[in-house]
CSV table of C-alpha atoms in Angstrom, one decimal:
chain,number,residue,atom,x,y,z
A,1,MET,CA,-63.9,14.2,-11.8
A,2,LYS,CA,-64.2,17.1,-14.0
A,3,SER,CA,-67.2,19.5,-13.8
A,4,PHE,CA,-69.0,20.4,-17.1
A,5,GLU,CA,-67.6,23.8,-16.9
A,6,GLU,CA,-64.1,22.6,-16.5
A,7,LYS,CA,-64.5,20.5,-19.3
A,8,LEU,CA,-65.9,23.3,-21.5
A,9,ASP,CA,-63.5,25.9,-20.7
A,10,GLN,CA,-60.8,23.2,-21.4
A,11,TYR,CA,-62.1,22.3,-24.4
A,12,ALA,CA,-62.2,25.7,-26.0
A,13,GLU,CA,-58.7,26.3,-24.5
A,14,LEU,CA,-57.9,23.4,-26.5
A,15,VAL,CA,-59.3,24.7,-29.7
A,16,VAL,CA,-57.4,28.0,-29.4
A,17,LYS,CA,-54.1,26.4,-28.4
A,18,VAL,CA,-53.9,23.2,-30.0
A,19,GLY,CA,-56.4,23.8,-33.0
A,20,LEU,CA,-56.2,27.2,-34.2
A,21,SER,CA,-52.8,27.3,-32.5
A,22,ILE,CA,-53.1,31.4,-32.0
A,23,GLN,CA,-50.0,33.9,-32.3
A,24,GLU,CA,-49.6,36.6,-30.9
A,25,GLY,CA,-51.4,39.5,-33.0
A,26,GLN,CA,-53.9,37.7,-35.2
A,27,LYS,CA,-56.9,38.2,-35.6
A,28,LEU,CA,-59.6,35.5,-35.1
A,29,LEU,CA,-63.1,35.3,-37.3
A,30,ILE,CA,-65.6,32.7,-35.7
A,31,ASN,CA,-68.4,31.4,-37.5
A,32,SER,CA,-70.7,30.7,-34.6
A,33,PRO,CA,-74.5,29.3,-34.1
A,34,ILE,CA,-76.2,31.3,-31.7
A,35,GLU,CA,-76.9,28.2,-29.4
A,36,ALA,CA,-73.4,27.7,-29.5
A,37,ALA,CA,-72.9,31.3,-27.4
A,38,GLU,CA,-71.5,30.0,-24.1
A,39,PHE,CA,-68.7,27.7,-26.0
A,40,THR,CA,-67.8,30.6,-28.5
A,41,ARG,CA,-67.4,33.1,-25.9
A,42,LYS,CA,-65.1,31.2,-23.6
A,43,VAL,CA,-63.2,30.5,-27.3
A,44,THR,CA,-63.1,34.6,-27.2
A,45,LYS,CA,-62.0,34.5,-23.7
A,46,HIS,CA,-59.0,32.1,-24.4
A,47,ALA,CA,-58.2,33.8,-28.0
A,48,TYR,CA,-57.7,36.8,-25.9
A,49,GLU,CA,-55.5,35.5,-23.6
A,50,ASN,CA,-53.6,33.9,-26.0
A,51,GLY,CA,-52.3,36.9,-27.8
A,52,CYS,CA,-55.2,37.5,-30.4
A,53,LYS,CA,-55.5,41.0,-31.4
A,54,LYS,CA,-58.9,40.9,-32.0
A,55,VAL,CA,-62.0,38.4,-32.4
A,56,ILE,CA,-64.9,38.9,-35.0
A,57,VAL,CA,-68.0,36.6,-34.2
A,58,ASP,CA,-70.3,36.1,-37.0
A,59,TRP,CA,-73.6,34.6,-35.4
A,60,THR,CA,-75.9,32.2,-37.5
A,61,ASP,CA,-79.3,31.6,-36.8
A,62,THR,CA,-81.0,28.3,-38.9
A,63,GLN,CA,-84.5,29.8,-38.4
A,64,THR,CA,-83.7,33.0,-39.5
A,65,ASN,CA,-82.0,31.5,-42.4
A,66,ARG,CA,-85.0,29.1,-43.4
A,67,ILE,CA,-87.2,32.1,-43.5
A,68,HIS,CA,-84.5,33.9,-45.8
A,69,TYR,CA,-84.0,30.8,-48.3
A,70,MET,CA,-88.0,30.3,-48.4
A,71,SER,CA,-88.9,33.8,-49.1
A,72,ALA,CA,-85.9,35.5,-50.6
A,73,LYS,CA,-86.3,35.9,-54.9
A,74,GLU,CA,-84.2,33.7,-56.5
A,75,GLU,CA,-82.1,36.4,-57.8
A,76,VAL,CA,-81.2,37.2,-54.4
A,77,LEU,CA,-80.1,33.9,-53.3
A,78,GLN,CA,-78.1,33.4,-56.5
A,79,ASP,CA,-76.0,36.6,-55.7
A,80,ASP,CA,-76.6,36.4,-52.0
A,81,LEU,CA,-72.9,37.5,-50.5
A,82,GLN,CA,-72.1,41.1,-50.5
A,83,GLN,CA,-68.6,42.3,-51.2
A,84,TRP,CA,-68.0,43.8,-47.5
A,85,GLU,CA,-68.5,39.9,-46.5
A,86,ILE,CA,-66.2,38.9,-49.2
A,87,GLU,CA,-63.9,41.2,-48.2
A,88,LYS,CA,-63.8,40.2,-44.7
A,89,TYR,CA,-63.2,36.5,-45.7
A,90,ASN,CA,-60.3,37.6,-47.9
A,91,SER,CA,-58.7,39.9,-45.6
A,92,ILE,CA,-57.9,37.0,-43.0
A,93,VAL,CA,-56.0,35.3,-45.7
A,94,ASP,CA,-54.2,38.5,-46.6
A,95,ASN,CA,-53.3,38.7,-43.4
A,96,HIS,CA,-52.8,34.8,-42.4
A,97,ASP,CA,-55.0,35.4,-39.7
A,98,CYS,CA,-57.2,32.5,-37.8
A,99,PHE,CA,-60.7,31.2,-38.9
A,100,LEU,CA,-63.0,29.0,-36.8
A,101,MET,CA,-66.1,27.3,-37.9
A,102,VAL,CA,-68.4,25.9,-35.1
A,103,THR,CA,-70.5,23.3,-36.2
A,104,GLY,CA,-73.4,22.5,-34.5
A,105,ASN,CA,-76.9,22.8,-36.4
A,106,ASP,CA,-79.7,20.3,-37.0
A,107,PRO,CA,-78.7,18.3,-39.5
A,108,ASP,CA,-82.4,18.4,-41.2
A,109,ALA,CA,-82.6,22.2,-40.2
A,110,TYR,CA,-83.7,23.1,-43.9
A,111,LYS,CA,-85.4,20.1,-44.6
A,112,GLY,CA,-88.4,21.1,-47.2
A,113,VAL,CA,-86.6,23.9,-48.5
A,114,PRO,CA,-86.4,23.3,-52.3
A,115,SER,CA,-82.8,21.8,-52.5
A,116,GLU,CA,-82.3,24.0,-55.6
A,117,ARG,CA,-82.5,27.0,-53.5
A,118,MET,CA,-80.0,25.6,-51.0
A,119,MET,CA,-77.8,24.7,-54.3
A,120,PHE,CA,-77.9,28.2,-55.5
A,121,VAL,CA,-76.8,29.8,-51.7
A,122,GLN,CA,-74.4,27.1,-51.9
A,123,LYS,CA,-72.9,28.1,-55.2
A,124,ASN,CA,-72.7,31.5,-54.6
A,125,ARG,CA,-70.9,31.2,-51.8
A,126,GLY,CA,-68.2,28.6,-53.3
A,127,GLU,CA,-68.1,31.3,-56.3
A,128,LYS,CA,-67.5,34.5,-54.2
A,129,LEU,CA,-65.4,32.7,-51.7
A,130,GLN,CA,-62.7,31.0,-54.3
A,131,SER,CA,-59.8,33.1,-52.6
A,132,PHE,CA,-60.4,32.6,-49.1
A,133,SER,CA,-61.1,29.0,-49.9
A,134,ALA,CA,-58.1,28.6,-51.5
A,135,GLY,CA,-56.0,30.1,-48.8
A,136,GLN,CA,-57.7,27.4,-46.6
A,137,LEU,CA,-56.1,24.7,-48.6
A,138,ARG,CA,-52.8,26.1,-49.1
A,139,GLY,CA,-52.2,26.5,-45.4
A,140,ASP,CA,-52.0,30.7,-45.6
A,141,ILE,CA,-54.2,30.6,-42.6
A,142,HIS,CA,-54.7,29.1,-39.6
A,143,TRP,CA,-58.3,27.5,-39.4
A,144,ALA,CA,-60.2,24.9,-37.2
A,145,ILE,CA,-63.6,23.3,-37.0
A,146,ALA,CA,-65.3,22.2,-33.5
A,147,GLY,CA,-68.6,21.6,-32.2
A,148,SER,CA,-71.0,22.7,-30.0
A,149,PRO,CA,-74.5,20.8,-30.0
A,150,SER,CA,-78.2,22.4,-30.6
A,151,VAL,CA,-81.3,20.9,-29.5
A,152,GLY,CA,-81.9,19.6,-33.0
A,153,TRP,CA,-78.6,18.1,-33.6
A,154,ALA,CA,-78.5,16.2,-30.2
A,155,LYS,CA,-82.3,14.9,-30.5
A,156,SER,CA,-81.0,13.5,-34.4
A,157,VAL,CA,-78.2,11.7,-32.4
A,158,PHE,CA,-80.4,10.6,-29.4
A,159,PRO,CA,-83.9,10.6,-30.3
A,160,GLU,CA,-84.6,8.3,-27.5
A,161,LYS,CA,-83.7,11.1,-24.9
A,162,ASN,CA,-85.6,14.3,-23.6
A,163,GLU,CA,-84.1,17.8,-25.1
A,164,GLU,CA,-81.5,18.3,-22.0
A,165,GLU,CA,-80.7,14.5,-21.7
A,166,ALA,CA,-79.7,14.5,-25.3
A,167,VAL,CA,-77.8,18.0,-25.3
A,168,GLU,CA,-75.8,16.7,-22.5
A,169,ALA,CA,-75.0,13.1,-23.8
A,170,LEU,CA,-73.9,14.9,-26.8
A,171,TRP,CA,-71.5,17.2,-25.3
A,172,ASP,CA,-69.8,14.0,-22.9
A,173,ALA,CA,-69.6,12.5,-26.7
A,174,ILE,CA,-67.7,15.3,-27.9
A,175,PHE,CA,-65.4,15.7,-24.9
A,176,HIS,CA,-64.4,12.3,-24.8
A,177,THR,CA,-63.6,12.7,-29.0
A,178,VAL,CA,-61.5,15.4,-28.2
A,179,ARG,CA,-59.9,14.0,-25.3
A,180,VAL,CA,-61.2,16.3,-22.7
A,181,ASP,CA,-62.4,13.7,-20.4
A,182,GLN,CA,-58.3,12.9,-19.9
A,183,VAL,CA,-56.4,14.3,-17.3
A,184,ASP,CA,-54.0,16.1,-19.7
A,185,PRO,CA,-55.9,16.8,-22.9
A,186,VAL,CA,-52.9,18.8,-24.6
A,187,SER,CA,-50.5,15.8,-23.9
A,188,ALA,CA,-53.1,13.5,-25.3
A,189,TRP,CA,-53.1,15.4,-28.1
A,190,GLU,CA,-49.5,15.5,-28.6
A,191,ASP,CA,-49.1,11.6,-28.2
A,192,HIS,CA,-52.1,11.2,-30.5
A,193,VAL,CA,-50.4,13.2,-33.2
A,194,LYS,CA,-47.1,11.0,-33.0
A,195,VAL,CA,-49.0,8.1,-33.9
A,196,LEU,CA,-51.0,9.7,-37.2
A,197,THR,CA,-47.4,11.1,-38.2
A,198,GLU,CA,-45.9,7.4,-38.3
A,199,LYS,CA,-48.9,6.5,-40.9
A,200,VAL,CA,-48.5,9.6,-42.6
A,201,ASP,CA,-44.7,9.1,-42.8
A,202,TYR,CA,-45.1,5.2,-44.3
A,203,LEU,CA,-47.6,6.0,-46.9
A,204,ASN,CA,-44.9,9.2,-48.2
A,205,GLU,CA,-41.8,6.5,-48.1
A,206,GLN,CA,-44.2,4.1,-49.9
A,207,LYS,CA,-45.2,6.2,-53.2
A,208,PHE,CA,-48.1,4.0,-54.0
A,209,LYS,CA,-49.7,4.3,-57.3
A,210,THR,CA,-53.4,3.1,-56.7
A,211,LEU,CA,-55.9,2.0,-53.9
A,212,HIS,CA,-58.4,-0.7,-54.5
A,213,TYR,CA,-61.5,-0.7,-52.3
A,214,LYS,CA,-63.7,-3.8,-51.7
A,215,SER,CA,-66.7,-4.0,-49.4
A,216,GLU,CA,-70.3,-4.6,-49.8
A,217,GLY,CA,-71.8,-2.3,-52.3
A,218,THR,CA,-68.2,-0.7,-53.1
A,219,ASP,CA,-65.6,-2.1,-55.7
A,220,LEU,CA,-63.8,1.0,-56.8
A,221,SER,CA,-59.8,1.8,-57.9
A,222,ILE,CA,-58.7,5.1,-57.0
A,223,ASP,CA,-55.0,6.8,-58.7
A,224,LEU,CA,-53.0,8.8,-56.6
A,225,HIS,CA,-51.9,12.1,-57.7
A,226,PRO,CA,-48.3,11.7,-58.9
A,227,ASP,CA,-47.1,14.2,-57.0
A,228,HIS,CA,-49.0,13.4,-54.1
A,229,THR,CA,-48.3,14.1,-50.0
A,230,TRP,CA,-50.0,11.9,-47.1
A,231,ILE,CA,-51.2,14.5,-44.8
A,232,GLY,CA,-52.2,13.8,-40.7
A,233,GLY,CA,-53.3,15.4,-37.6
A,234,GLY,CA,-51.8,19.0,-38.0
A,235,HIS,CA,-50.6,21.0,-41.0
A,236,ASN,CA,-47.6,23.6,-41.5
A,237,SER,CA,-48.9,26.6,-42.7
A,238,THR,CA,-47.6,28.6,-45.5
A,239,PHE,CA,-45.8,30.8,-42.8
A,240,GLY,CA,-44.0,28.0,-41.1
A,241,THR,CA,-46.7,27.2,-37.9
A,242,TYR,CA,-48.4,24.4,-37.1
A,243,TYR,CA,-51.9,23.9,-36.5
A,244,ILE,CA,-54.4,21.2,-36.6
A,245,PRO,CA,-57.6,21.8,-38.1
A,246,ASN,CA,-60.1,19.1,-37.2
A,247,LEU,CA,-61.1,18.4,-33.7
A,248,PRO,CA,-61.5,15.6,-33.4
A,249,THR,CA,-59.4,14.1,-36.4
A,250,GLU,CA,-58.2,10.4,-36.5
A,251,GLU,CA,-57.7,10.5,-40.6
A,252,VAL,CA,-54.5,10.8,-42.8
A,253,PHE,CA,-55.5,12.3,-46.3
A,254,THR,CA,-54.3,12.9,-49.8
A,255,THR,CA,-55.2,13.9,-53.3
A,256,PRO,CA,-56.4,11.8,-56.2
A,257,ARG,CA,-55.5,12.0,-59.6
A,258,LYS,CA,-58.5,13.7,-61.2
A,259,TYR,CA,-59.2,11.0,-64.1
A,260,GLY,CA,-58.3,8.0,-62.0
A,261,VAL,CA,-61.1,6.7,-60.4
A,262,ASN,CA,-63.2,3.8,-61.6
A,263,GLY,CA,-66.0,1.7,-59.9
A,264,LYS,CA,-68.9,2.2,-57.4
A,265,VAL,CA,-68.7,3.5,-53.7
A,266,THR,CA,-71.5,2.9,-51.4
A,267,SER,CA,-72.0,5.2,-48.1
A,268,SER,CA,-71.5,3.3,-44.9
A,269,LYS,CA,-73.2,6.6,-42.7
A,270,PRO,CA,-75.5,9.5,-43.6
A,271,LEU,CA,-74.1,12.6,-45.1
A,272,SER,CA,-75.4,15.9,-43.6
A,273,ALA,CA,-75.4,18.1,-46.5
A,274,MET,CA,-76.9,21.9,-47.5
A,275,GLY,CA,-79.3,21.7,-44.3
A,276,ASN,CA,-80.3,18.0,-45.2
A,277,LEU,CA,-79.4,14.2,-44.5
A,278,ILE,CA,-78.7,12.0,-47.6
A,279,ASP,CA,-78.1,8.2,-46.9
A,280,ASN,CA,-77.4,5.1,-48.1
A,281,PHE,CA,-76.2,6.2,-51.4
A,282,SER,CA,-73.9,5.1,-53.9
A,283,LEU,CA,-71.6,7.1,-56.7
A,284,THR,CA,-70.3,5.0,-59.9
A,285,PHE,CA,-67.3,6.8,-61.5
A,286,LYS,CA,-66.0,6.7,-65.4
A,287,ASP,CA,-62.4,8.0,-65.6
A,288,GLY,CA,-63.1,10.1,-62.6
A,289,LYS,CA,-66.2,11.4,-63.2
A,290,VAL,CA,-69.6,10.3,-61.3
A,291,VAL,CA,-71.8,9.0,-64.4
A,292,GLU,CA,-74.5,7.4,-61.8
A,293,PHE,CA,-76.1,8.2,-58.2
A,294,THR,CA,-78.5,6.8,-56.2
A,295,ALA,CA,-80.2,7.8,-52.8
A,296,GLU,CA,-82.3,6.3,-50.7
A,297,LYS,CA,-83.0,9.4,-48.6
A,298,GLY,CA,-82.1,13.2,-49.8
A,299,TYR,CA,-81.9,12.1,-53.9
A,300,ASP,CA,-82.7,15.6,-54.9
A,301,THR,CA,-80.2,16.9,-52.2
A,302,LEU,CA,-77.3,14.8,-53.7
A,303,LYS,CA,-78.3,15.8,-57.4
A,304,GLN,CA,-77.9,19.5,-56.5
A,305,LEU,CA,-75.1,18.8,-54.5
A,306,LEU,CA,-72.9,17.4,-57.5
A,307,SER,CA,-74.4,20.4,-59.8
A,308,ILE,CA,-72.9,22.9,-58.0
A,309,ASP,CA,-70.3,22.9,-60.8
A,310,GLU,CA,-68.5,20.4,-63.0
A,311,GLY,CA,-65.4,20.0,-60.1
A,312,MET,CA,-68.2,18.6,-57.9
A,313,GLY,CA,-68.6,15.2,-60.3
A,314,TYR,CA,-64.9,14.4,-59.2
A,315,LEU,CA,-62.9,13.4,-55.9
A,316,GLY,CA,-60.6,15.6,-54.2
A,317,GLU,CA,-59.6,14.0,-51.4
A,318,VAL,CA,-58.4,10.4,-50.1
A,319,ALA,CA,-58.6,9.6,-46.1
A,320,LEU,CA,-57.9,6.4,-44.5
A,321,VAL,CA,-59.6,6.1,-40.8
A,322,PRO,CA,-59.5,2.4,-39.1
A,323,TYR,CA,-63.1,1.1,-38.1
A,324,ASP,CA,-61.3,0.6,-34.6
A,325,SER,CA,-60.9,4.3,-33.7
A,326,PRO,CA,-62.6,6.1,-30.3
A,327,ILE,CA,-65.6,7.7,-32.6
A,328,SER,CA,-66.5,4.7,-34.4
A,329,ASN,CA,-66.3,2.6,-31.3
A,330,SER,CA,-68.5,4.9,-29.2
A,331,GLY,CA,-71.3,3.4,-31.3
A,332,ILE,CA,-72.7,6.7,-32.2
A,333,ILE,CA,-74.2,7.9,-35.6
A,334,PHE,CA,-73.3,12.0,-34.9
A,335,ASN,CA,-75.3,12.9,-38.3
A,336,ASN,CA,-72.2,15.8,-38.3
A,337,THR,CA,-69.2,15.2,-41.0
A,338,LEU,CA,-66.5,16.5,-38.5
A,339,TYR,CA,-67.1,13.5,-36.3
A,340,ASP,CA,-68.6,10.8,-38.7
A,341,GLU,CA,-65.5,11.1,-40.9
A,342,ASN,CA,-63.4,10.7,-38.4
A,343,ALA,CA,-65.2,7.2,-37.8
A,344,SER,CA,-64.6,5.8,-40.9
A,345,CYS,CA,-62.8,5.8,-44.0
A,346,HIS,CA,-63.9,8.4,-46.3
A,347,LEU,CA,-63.7,10.4,-49.6
A,348,ALA,CA,-64.8,13.7,-50.9
A,349,ILE,CA,-66.3,15.1,-54.0
A,350,GLY,CA,-64.9,18.6,-55.0
A,351,THR,CA,-62.2,20.5,-54.8
A,352,SER,CA,-58.5,19.0,-53.7
A,353,ILE,CA,-56.9,20.1,-50.7
A,354,THR,CA,-53.8,21.6,-52.6
A,355,MET,CA,-51.5,21.4,-49.9
A,356,SER,CA,-51.3,17.3,-50.1
A,357,VAL,CA,-49.6,17.8,-53.5
A,358,LYS,CA,-46.4,18.7,-53.7
A,359,GLY,CA,-46.1,22.3,-55.5
A,360,GLY,CA,-49.9,22.3,-55.6
A,361,GLY,CA,-50.3,25.3,-53.5
A,362,ASP,CA,-49.9,28.1,-56.0
A,363,LEU,CA,-51.6,26.6,-59.1
A,364,SER,CA,-54.3,28.3,-61.1
A,365,PRO,CA,-57.7,26.4,-61.4
A,366,GLU,CA,-55.8,26.2,-65.3
A,367,GLN,CA,-52.9,24.9,-63.6
A,368,MET,CA,-54.4,22.5,-61.6
A,369,GLU,CA,-56.8,21.0,-64.5
A,370,GLU,CA,-53.2,20.3,-66.6
A,371,LYS,CA,-51.9,18.5,-64.0
A,372,GLU,CA,-55.2,16.3,-63.1
A,373,ILE,CA,-56.0,18.0,-59.9
A,374,ASN,CA,-59.7,18.5,-58.7
A,375,HIS,CA,-60.7,22.2,-58.8
A,376,SER,CA,-64.2,23.1,-57.7
A,377,ARG,CA,-66.5,25.6,-55.6
A,378,GLY,CA,-67.4,22.7,-53.2
A,379,HIS,CA,-65.9,20.3,-50.7
A,380,THR,CA,-68.2,17.6,-49.3
A,381,ASP,CA,-67.2,14.7,-47.4
A,382,PHE,CA,-69.1,11.5,-47.7
A,383,MET,CA,-68.3,7.8,-45.1
A,384,ILE,CA,-67.3,4.6,-46.8
A,385,GLY,CA,-65.4,2.8,-44.1
A,386,SER,CA,-66.9,-0.2,-42.5
A,387,ALA,CA,-66.0,-3.5,-41.0
A,388,ASP,CA,-66.0,-5.3,-44.1
A,389,LEU,CA,-63.5,-2.8,-45.8
A,390,GLU,CA,-60.6,-4.3,-47.7
A,391,ILE,CA,-57.9,-1.8,-49.4
A,392,ASP,CA,-55.1,-3.1,-51.4
A,393,ALA,CA,-52.3,-0.6,-52.3
A,394,GLU,CA,-50.7,-1.1,-55.6
A,395,TYR,CA,-47.2,0.3,-56.5
A,396,GLY,CA,-46.2,1.4,-59.9
A,397,ASP,CA,-44.9,-1.8,-61.0
A,398,GLY,CA,-48.0,-3.8,-60.4
A,399,LYS,CA,-47.3,-5.1,-56.8
A,400,ARG,CA,-49.9,-4.9,-54.4
A,401,ILE,CA,-50.0,-5.0,-50.7
A,402,PRO,CA,-52.7,-5.1,-48.0
A,403,LEU,CA,-53.2,-1.8,-46.5
A,404,PHE,CA,-56.8,-2.0,-44.5
A,405,ARG,CA,-58.4,-6.0,-43.7
A,406,ASN,CA,-61.7,-6.0,-41.9
A,407,GLY,CA,-61.7,-2.0,-41.6
A,408,ASN,CA,-58.5,-1.5,-39.7
A,409,TRP,CA,-54.8,-0.9,-41.4
A,410,ALA,CA,-53.2,-3.8,-42.3
A,411,ILE,CA,-49.6,-2.6,-41.8
């Protein structure tokens, strides 16, 4: 049996080799919570061993950030990102380098911070980092998201355990989701990607026009973009290399037609956004736009999230994940989008992932609008999959076939 240190080291190696797929001479920018220091150091070590030119780490601390969000003047929060920070991120895109986001903060870290102050920060970052975000979505860089538990996050997942036990249990769960607990994790990922690729190939051959969703609280139709293409597992960069952004990943996804969404959808798992949890919420769409929303918990946060800009009121992503999948079968609600979105079919409000539209990578915001591809400063996934979810896929001639039944693939 592998020790914790062996699994942690293999996990870091997997992030570098499989997720980021670092190439000789690339630089790596890591955004990491200070509580993930041990994991981040191991990633740094493997990055250099695999030819990375330079590793830069931006450490974050939610307690310090909380003081800032509560104490700084509003005009500071509205213009919070300095030019040198913007240039640092843009240089990663310009030089086709790598970016790693280590996720692991307490999902309620900013509970009690006025939601409009959090919105100022989110809106500012979205506006100032538009070039960086566009480069990510085009595939101009290798990027990945990976998790590392904090005490706050672990206790939100396992409240019945003490802090040490909760962190240990969450590490075990993470290792399982990324297949590090298997004998040969890299080989296991190769097999997994093949399965996702088979689904992607099938969906791209079918060229469906519309997906119809039905479950308790959900009755929604989504027109897919006429030039949509499905993606799953990994992506090819614009400079010809392959990487896997999400570790774990169980989804296949594509882009909807901006004004082709109608009906109501209800969440199936909590959403961690802007340092707060939003739970038991619904969105009602008419001609693509959110015209009504509800939330039992986090209503004000949801309201601010939707008001970041006009594009946050429209969908930018459609993703399919079977209910019978490893993360879902664990029975764990992670209170973290990276994990929960890979246990459930999900949608995303906000900007579209332009690589999932043929010819979409080089379009300006104005051209995206002309082609009914949503553009926004933000992109937030939320989970809608459940054991009773049914999805019918409709062809251009009106013929329908069952795509999902009882939450799982019907093909």
